[in-house]
Amino acid sequence: MGKGAAIILPTWRARLQYITQGVEMIHQGYRKYTDTIFQIPTVNQNLLVLPTKYVNELKSLPETTMSSSQAVADYFLGSYTTLQIHLFGHVVWDVTRGQLTQNLGNHVEPLVDESEYGFAKEMPACEDWTAVTVHPTFLQIVGRTSARIFVGKELGRDALWLETSIDFARCIFLGSGILKVVPAIIRPIAALFSPYMWRIRQHHRIARKLLIPEIVRRREQAAVTPNWKSRKPNDMLQWLQDASEGADARPERIVDRQLGMSFAAIHTTTNHLANVIYDLAARWDEYGSELRAEVEEVLAETDGQWRKTTLTKLSKMDSFMKESQRLNPPSALSFNRKLQTSYTIPSSNPPYTLAKESYIAVAAGPISLSESLYESPTMFDGFRFHRMRRAPGGSAQSHQFVTTGLESMTFGHGKFACPGRFFASNESKIILAFLLLRYEVRFEDAEKGGPTAKGAEATRPKNMIFADACFPDPNVKVLFKRRAD
């Protein structure tokens, strides 16, 4: 570790406390050391939390200096969970920043089609007010829409692939979380007996059984099909195959990367959507009609046809999503890096050297609640960012859900900001548009039963905390009622 960082609690005590109070510890540290580097002993590593003043000079440093991929692999105990760095190496980054983002317009129609299919498969009829457990229901819908773009329509609707791609991430989250609280000296033994580690290995076997024949089939077709370049599938599996060379082109490696993409995409988007739906259900009368009207208005401009521009025009929805994320970030930290070599921060005075093997991050959660950035920062204001774009000096491109900056770092910032956020944004908007056009949503009145009365604001359920991570409660039910056609 570099010298000079403030330590907010003795190590042994802090490690235990971090499991259940990590988010609050980060907030406390930020309030006390806003403009100073401070150190937090997390569950399995010591972490340096940097002020944002250093971000711009660090954001473009290469992976050989400080690695975001290695930080993720270590955070999830990749040597046990198989979430090794090759699952997030340059091939995945290049494909996500390149082909996935460049094909956002081409994938609107398939996402709409799969959302239609997913709602039909996963949602009950809801002819009257019907309780729906939001998280597991929308986990299946997001799993389906993601799979459509990742592996194509046929494989994407395979029940075994859906179960594998969804449960793989769940096992990594839960398995690594449990292993982190086990002393490192006995962690290898604990991993041998962990059912989550068994299931992770099983999911690798299943994924290879399902995807390798498809990879081989496509390679054979490429060898005999004229103009294959213009006729080949336009999905993540094909992009990964095209971008992989040498040892990375082995089918097993391509499958591993595809599992890594599913890990990164499905649960994060589902958690975000669950938070948005909880916020919407708690404030339906205030926001529901206006958000629906916006969807209807932009669709009317294209005679009901979904296009990429349709999604970019959903300014109020984008604002609502960003506000929900601001108050319910997936983690109190972002910009996570592991130092691959020692590095002295150029602007630090006195000079501060980040030691090799040390971990750094930025307190993104506390930053999003800063009174210097937002008026009434702890209050939910669904159209906050919509108004900010239209204020003097604002623009339609500013304060977007996908925008990163020193004041909005949930997705990170700079060269290694989350490259899949543009896809996740489009996917989320399409699913939310389906919900708004087809349903009314409310929380149940705990005392009277049935939906909360019109004009009454329900209490939004509290999130669940593990270390620095923040999750929507997966057991919460929301009442849905189908609108009359």
XYZ file of C-alpha atoms in Angstrom:
485
model
C 0.000 0.000 0.000
C 1.040 3.569 -0.517
C 1.841 5.587 2.539
C -0.286 8.394 3.888
C -3.789 6.944 3.409
C -6.173 7.415 6.315
C -7.449 4.164 7.872
C -11.008 4.402 9.149
C -10.999 1.323 11.435
C -8.525 -1.282 12.738
C -8.163 -4.032 10.141
C -9.583 -7.088 11.956
C -12.619 -5.260 13.260
C -13.297 -3.514 9.956
C -13.159 -6.732 7.915
C -15.955 -8.250 9.982
C -17.993 -5.058 9.966
C -17.540 -4.592 6.218
C -19.655 -7.662 5.432
C -22.865 -6.122 6.769
C -22.010 -2.404 6.893
C -19.644 -1.923 3.965
C -21.787 0.652 2.206
C -22.118 2.776 5.346
C -18.372 2.482 6.045
C -17.623 3.831 2.576
C -20.054 6.701 3.102
C -18.479 7.487 6.477
C -15.002 7.439 4.990
C -16.057 9.707 2.134
C -17.696 12.225 4.461
C -14.560 12.390 6.586
C -11.928 12.205 3.841
C -13.725 13.631 0.785
C -10.574 15.054 -0.787
C -8.106 12.546 0.626
C -7.120 8.957 -0.090
C -8.433 6.656 2.608
C -8.068 2.932 3.185
C -10.780 0.387 3.942
C -9.978 -3.215 4.886
C -12.639 -5.066 2.892
C -13.578 -8.713 3.271
C -10.587 -10.113 1.401
C -8.338 -7.182 0.431
C -7.197 -3.740 1.554
C -8.704 -1.063 -0.651
C -7.588 2.513 -1.274
C -10.497 4.859 -1.997
C -9.335 7.785 -4.144
C -10.913 11.237 -4.473
C -12.232 12.119 -7.918
C -9.516 14.726 -8.453
C -7.163 11.919 -9.503
C -9.555 10.141 -11.885
C -8.809 12.069 -15.072
C -5.096 11.334 -14.870
C -5.703 7.637 -14.139
C -8.677 6.823 -16.377
C -6.699 6.050 -19.551
C -3.747 4.188 -18.064
C -3.220 0.806 -19.757
C -4.096 -2.540 -18.213
C -0.374 -3.194 -17.810
C -0.297 -0.382 -15.240
C -3.626 -0.833 -13.472
C -6.157 -3.451 -14.485
C -9.921 -3.273 -14.161
C -10.278 -6.859 -15.424
C -7.916 -8.215 -12.773
C -9.720 -6.245 -10.085
C -13.014 -7.881 -11.104
C -11.445 -11.346 -11.221
C -9.931 -10.934 -7.751
C -13.119 -9.408 -6.317
C -15.047 -12.530 -7.300
C -12.217 -14.900 -6.296
C -11.659 -15.961 -9.882
C -9.192 -18.708 -9.003
C -12.125 -20.515 -7.356
C -15.141 -19.280 -9.320
C -13.432 -19.604 -12.760
C -14.008 -15.890 -13.359
C -10.429 -15.533 -14.523
C -9.094 -12.532 -16.378
C -9.369 -14.175 -19.820
C -13.163 -13.969 -19.458
C -12.818 -10.179 -19.385
C -9.689 -9.774 -21.494
C -9.176 -7.567 -24.523
C -11.306 -9.784 -26.808
C -14.428 -9.233 -24.704
C -13.711 -5.533 -24.258
C -13.036 -5.028 -27.972
C -16.150 -6.917 -29.076
C -18.400 -5.160 -26.578
C -17.079 -1.694 -27.414
C -17.049 -2.546 -31.100
C -19.615 -4.908 -32.583
C -22.155 -4.881 -29.734
C -22.294 -1.090 -29.551
C -22.076 -0.601 -33.323
C -25.041 -2.951 -33.827
C -27.377 -1.312 -31.315
C -29.681 -0.163 -34.108
C -29.756 -3.598 -35.753
C -30.699 -5.241 -32.486
C -33.686 -3.105 -31.567
C -36.128 -5.270 -33.530
C -34.816 -8.600 -32.116
C -34.950 -7.149 -28.581
C -38.539 -6.034 -29.135
C -39.448 -9.454 -30.508
C -37.817 -11.268 -27.596
C -39.404 -8.918 -25.051
C -42.800 -9.726 -26.559
C -42.010 -13.424 -26.279
C -40.573 -13.077 -22.779
C -43.579 -11.205 -21.374
C -45.902 -13.819 -22.887
C -43.895 -16.669 -21.345
C -43.116 -15.224 -17.921
C -45.939 -12.861 -16.926
C -49.326 -14.066 -15.634
C -52.516 -12.819 -17.306
C -52.995 -9.974 -14.759
C -56.615 -9.387 -15.820
C -57.131 -8.111 -12.288
C -54.520 -6.935 -9.781
C -52.024 -9.800 -9.582
C -48.994 -10.110 -7.316
C -45.791 -10.721 -9.288
C -42.420 -11.389 -7.677
C -40.524 -8.876 -9.757
C -36.899 -9.980 -9.594
C -37.172 -13.648 -10.625
C -39.784 -12.818 -13.274
C -37.748 -10.103 -14.929
C -34.563 -12.130 -14.493
C -36.081 -14.609 -16.939
C -37.156 -11.855 -19.339
C -33.715 -10.207 -19.274
C -32.087 -13.618 -19.639
C -34.133 -14.174 -22.779
C -33.499 -10.779 -24.369
C -29.773 -10.964 -23.625
C -29.537 -14.513 -24.985
C -31.211 -13.447 -28.229
C -28.328 -11.077 -28.949
C -25.617 -13.239 -27.416
C -26.269 -16.661 -28.971
C -29.126 -16.166 -31.427
C -32.834 -16.945 -31.412
C -32.756 -20.749 -31.390
C -30.117 -21.244 -28.698
C -31.419 -18.217 -26.822
C -34.742 -19.960 -26.245
C -33.160 -23.224 -25.145
C -34.302 -23.807 -21.558
C -30.989 -25.391 -20.562
C -28.963 -22.453 -21.896
C -31.214 -19.973 -20.095
C -30.819 -21.829 -16.811
C -27.062 -22.133 -17.280
C -26.425 -18.516 -18.265
C -28.582 -17.198 -15.409
C -27.461 -19.550 -12.642
C -23.766 -19.286 -13.557
C -23.727 -15.665 -12.401
C -25.820 -16.432 -9.326
C -23.363 -19.119 -8.238
C -20.415 -16.757 -8.677
C -22.061 -13.997 -6.635
C -23.147 -16.294 -3.818
C -20.175 -18.658 -3.932
C -17.558 -15.916 -3.835
C -19.478 -14.073 -1.128
C -19.421 -17.106 1.145
C -15.774 -17.928 0.437
C -14.712 -14.364 1.233
C -15.741 -14.773 4.866
C -13.763 -18.006 5.149
C -10.152 -17.541 6.340
C -7.832 -17.621 3.340
C -5.796 -20.496 4.748
C -8.772 -22.887 4.628
C -10.496 -21.352 1.588
C -9.205 -24.062 -0.827
C -10.805 -26.755 1.355
C -14.044 -24.800 1.705
C -14.192 -24.390 -2.069
C -13.974 -28.159 -2.550
C -17.154 -28.597 -0.527
C -19.042 -25.596 -1.875
C -22.138 -26.568 -3.893
C -21.792 -23.292 -5.758
C -18.331 -24.256 -7.013
C -19.706 -27.622 -8.151
C -22.508 -25.923 -10.057
C -20.119 -23.426 -11.679
C -18.080 -26.290 -13.090
C -21.271 -28.018 -14.201
C -22.416 -24.878 -15.994
C -19.122 -24.776 -17.906
C -19.710 -28.370 -19.029
C -23.299 -27.652 -20.071
C -22.341 -24.469 -21.902
C -19.644 -26.288 -23.838
C -22.059 -29.096 -24.707
C -24.547 -26.563 -26.074
C -22.288 -24.016 -27.763
C -19.286 -25.919 -29.131
C -21.376 -27.790 -31.756
C -22.746 -24.428 -32.893
C -19.245 -22.943 -33.073
C -18.020 -25.916 -35.108
C -21.086 -25.754 -37.375
C -20.472 -22.081 -38.100
C -16.806 -22.705 -38.872
C -17.749 -25.437 -41.295
C -20.315 -23.170 -42.952
C -17.751 -20.396 -43.234
C -15.458 -22.719 -45.177
C -18.046 -23.605 -47.826
C -20.456 -20.644 -47.953
C -19.840 -17.921 -50.542
C -20.009 -14.411 -49.124
C -20.039 -15.790 -45.591
C -18.997 -12.420 -44.213
C -22.299 -10.854 -45.252
C -24.416 -13.900 -44.359
C -22.992 -15.030 -41.031
C -25.000 -14.623 -37.802
C -24.894 -11.178 -36.257
C -24.604 -12.141 -32.596
C -22.089 -12.121 -29.758
C -21.094 -15.751 -30.259
C -20.037 -14.984 -33.833
C -18.251 -11.772 -32.856
C -16.252 -13.555 -30.181
C -15.356 -16.246 -32.683
C -14.246 -13.713 -35.291
C -12.147 -11.739 -32.794
C -10.366 -14.702 -31.215
C -6.959 -15.785 -32.468
C -4.421 -18.441 -31.561
C -5.128 -20.227 -28.283
C -8.001 -17.824 -27.646
C -9.802 -19.258 -30.690
C -10.247 -22.652 -29.067
C -13.992 -23.344 -28.806
C -13.696 -23.868 -25.054
C -12.230 -20.386 -24.609
C -14.977 -18.827 -26.733
C -17.626 -20.560 -24.607
C -15.948 -19.322 -21.433
C -16.092 -15.765 -22.747
C -19.737 -16.169 -23.654
C -20.462 -17.250 -20.083
C -18.487 -14.235 -18.902
C -20.699 -11.956 -21.003
C -23.819 -13.511 -19.499
C -22.364 -13.024 -16.024
C -21.725 -9.346 -16.705
C -25.043 -8.582 -18.376
C -28.020 -10.484 -17.024
C -28.095 -9.956 -13.264
C -26.824 -6.365 -13.355
C -29.583 -5.352 -15.779
C -32.199 -7.292 -13.807
C -31.180 -5.627 -10.544
C -31.425 -2.227 -12.194
C -34.847 -3.005 -13.680
C -36.140 -4.303 -10.346
C -35.077 -1.048 -8.689
C -36.787 0.992 -11.410
C -39.996 -1.024 -11.085
C -39.993 -0.640 -7.297
C -39.559 3.122 -7.694
C -42.308 3.214 -10.307
C -44.740 1.137 -8.251
C -44.182 3.384 -5.234
C -44.944 6.514 -7.308
C -47.223 5.275 -10.069
C -49.683 8.160 -9.946
C -46.898 10.716 -10.173
C -44.938 9.166 -13.031
C -46.800 6.278 -14.675
C -49.084 8.174 -17.051
C -46.415 10.651 -18.118
C -43.848 7.958 -18.852
C -46.419 5.962 -20.826
C -47.439 9.048 -22.811
C -43.822 9.605 -23.781
C -43.524 6.046 -25.133
C -46.766 6.419 -27.087
C -45.642 9.757 -28.503
C -42.271 8.583 -29.807
C -43.774 5.391 -31.261
C -46.433 7.446 -33.049
C -43.662 9.293 -34.886
C -42.657 6.039 -36.604
C -46.135 4.509 -36.976
C -45.462 2.138 -34.107
C -42.131 0.891 -35.473
C -39.275 0.502 -32.991
C -35.996 2.083 -34.017
C -32.791 3.124 -32.286
C -33.951 6.746 -32.460
C -37.150 5.736 -30.675
C -35.104 4.819 -27.626
C -32.908 7.922 -27.706
C -36.039 10.104 -27.604
C -37.285 8.567 -24.339
C -35.795 11.388 -22.290
C -38.111 11.090 -19.289
C -37.679 7.330 -19.083
C -33.908 7.738 -19.336
C -34.042 10.271 -16.497
C -36.181 7.982 -14.333
C -33.726 5.129 -14.872
C -30.736 7.308 -14.006
C -32.401 8.678 -10.874
C -33.248 5.168 -9.696
C -29.652 4.125 -10.279
C -28.340 7.248 -8.522
C -30.195 6.343 -5.322
C -29.788 2.570 -5.732
C -26.321 2.009 -7.224
C -25.130 -1.586 -7.605
C -22.120 -0.749 -5.441
C -20.893 2.139 -3.335
C -17.640 1.829 -5.311
C -16.603 2.036 -8.947
C -13.465 2.643 -11.026
C -12.014 -0.499 -9.440
C -8.425 -1.254 -10.415
C -5.588 -3.533 -9.361
C -2.083 -2.085 -9.677
C 0.059 -4.218 -11.963
C 3.104 -2.104 -11.152
C 3.801 0.661 -8.676
C 2.584 4.053 -9.843
C 3.076 7.550 -8.469
C 0.101 9.847 -9.016
C 1.552 12.821 -10.921
C -0.560 15.527 -9.287
C -0.339 14.229 -5.725
C 1.383 16.565 -3.283
C 3.292 15.217 -1.485
C 3.919 12.467 -4.064
C 1.724 9.426 -3.430
C 2.793 6.044 -4.788
C 0.248 3.293 -5.313
C 2.047 0.051 -4.577
C 2.065 -2.901 -6.942
C -0.730 -5.412 -6.131
C -2.774 -2.765 -4.321
C -6.453 -2.149 -5.119
C -8.061 1.225 -5.725
C -11.602 2.495 -6.281
C -13.707 5.662 -6.140
C -16.676 6.192 -3.795
C -19.287 6.468 -6.557
C -22.242 5.901 -4.220
C -21.504 8.804 -1.866
C -20.620 11.059 -4.814
C -24.103 10.521 -6.259
C -25.598 11.954 -3.044
C -23.462 15.066 -2.992
C -25.302 18.297 -2.153
C -22.822 20.182 -4.331
C -24.073 18.257 -7.369
C -27.779 17.746 -6.757
C -30.590 19.672 -5.132
C -32.225 17.588 -2.380
C -29.896 14.685 -3.205
C -31.587 12.109 -0.953
C -35.030 12.728 -2.473
C -36.261 10.754 -5.489
C -36.943 13.059 -8.435
C -37.673 10.955 -11.498
C -37.400 13.771 -14.022
C -34.371 15.440 -12.414
C -32.012 14.692 -15.311
C -34.679 15.423 -17.926
C -34.877 18.978 -16.556
C -31.089 19.285 -16.247
C -30.722 18.548 -19.968
C -33.120 21.370 -20.771
C -31.643 23.875 -18.358
C -29.419 26.712 -19.679
C -26.097 25.185 -20.664
C -27.533 21.674 -20.853
C -27.934 19.502 -23.943
C -29.869 16.452 -25.065
C -26.649 14.433 -24.839
C -25.798 15.415 -21.257
C -26.874 13.640 -18.066
C -27.910 10.505 -19.955
C -28.251 7.151 -18.237
C -25.083 5.997 -20.015
C -23.136 9.229 -19.411
C -20.054 8.916 -17.243
C -18.120 11.704 -15.545
C -16.679 12.737 -12.207
C -20.209 13.381 -10.942
C -21.661 10.138 -12.341
C -19.333 7.167 -11.929
C -21.612 4.176 -11.460
C -20.425 2.798 -14.808
C -16.853 3.911 -14.121
C -15.203 6.536 -16.292
C -12.673 6.721 -19.064
C -11.200 4.043 -21.287
C -12.440 1.170 -19.144
C -15.919 2.437 -18.283
C -18.509 -0.342 -18.618
C -18.630 -0.976 -22.380
C -21.980 -2.784 -22.248
C -23.929 0.099 -20.731
C -25.322 1.226 -24.104
C -26.780 -2.218 -24.778
C -28.113 -2.477 -21.223
C -29.783 0.921 -21.588
C -31.588 -0.058 -24.796
C -32.592 -3.422 -23.394
C -33.961 -1.823 -20.217
C -35.916 0.836 -22.108
C -37.599 -1.698 -24.362
C -38.640 -3.879 -21.425
C -39.887 -0.863 -19.454
C -41.808 0.386 -22.484
C -43.607 -2.964 -22.714
C -44.472 -2.706 -19.026
C -45.775 0.872 -19.327
C -47.864 0.207 -22.416
C -49.476 -2.929 -21.036
C -49.788 -2.634 -17.254
C -50.438 -0.489 -14.255
C -48.203 -1.272 -11.283
C -48.630 -0.565 -7.591
C -47.539 -1.931 -4.266
C -50.098 -3.694 -2.136
C -51.730 -1.794 0.704
C -50.411 -3.682 3.744
C -53.402 -2.804 5.916
C -56.356 -2.873 3.516
C -55.079 -5.321 0.932
C -55.302 -4.691 -2.788
C -53.384 -1.899 -4.538
C -52.425 1.315 -2.777
C -55.049 4.010 -3.150
C -54.772 6.500 -5.978
C -52.655 9.447 -4.924
C -51.004 7.561 -2.064
C -47.246 7.082 -2.175
C -46.184 3.624 -1.063
C -43.007 2.882 0.831
C -40.291 1.569 -1.425
C -38.717 -1.644 -0.056
C -35.215 -1.336 1.342
C -32.313 -2.801 -0.564
C -30.098 -5.598 0.667
C -26.442 -4.958 1.481
C -23.429 -7.238 1.263
C -20.096 -5.484 1.742
C -20.022 -2.647 -0.819
C -22.794 -4.154 -2.978
C -26.433 -3.094 -2.944
C -29.200 -5.391 -4.268
C -32.954 -5.010 -4.661
C -34.829 -7.443 -2.440
C -35.561 -10.394 -4.791
C -38.631 -11.469 -2.802
C -40.647 -8.255 -3.204
C -44.018 -8.569 -4.906
C -45.607 -5.820 -6.973
C -49.234 -5.768 -8.127
C -49.692 -5.700 -11.912
C -52.945 -5.107 -13.770
C -53.276 -5.462 -17.515
C -54.592 -2.382 -19.284
C -57.602 -2.723 -21.518
C -56.488 -2.948 -25.153
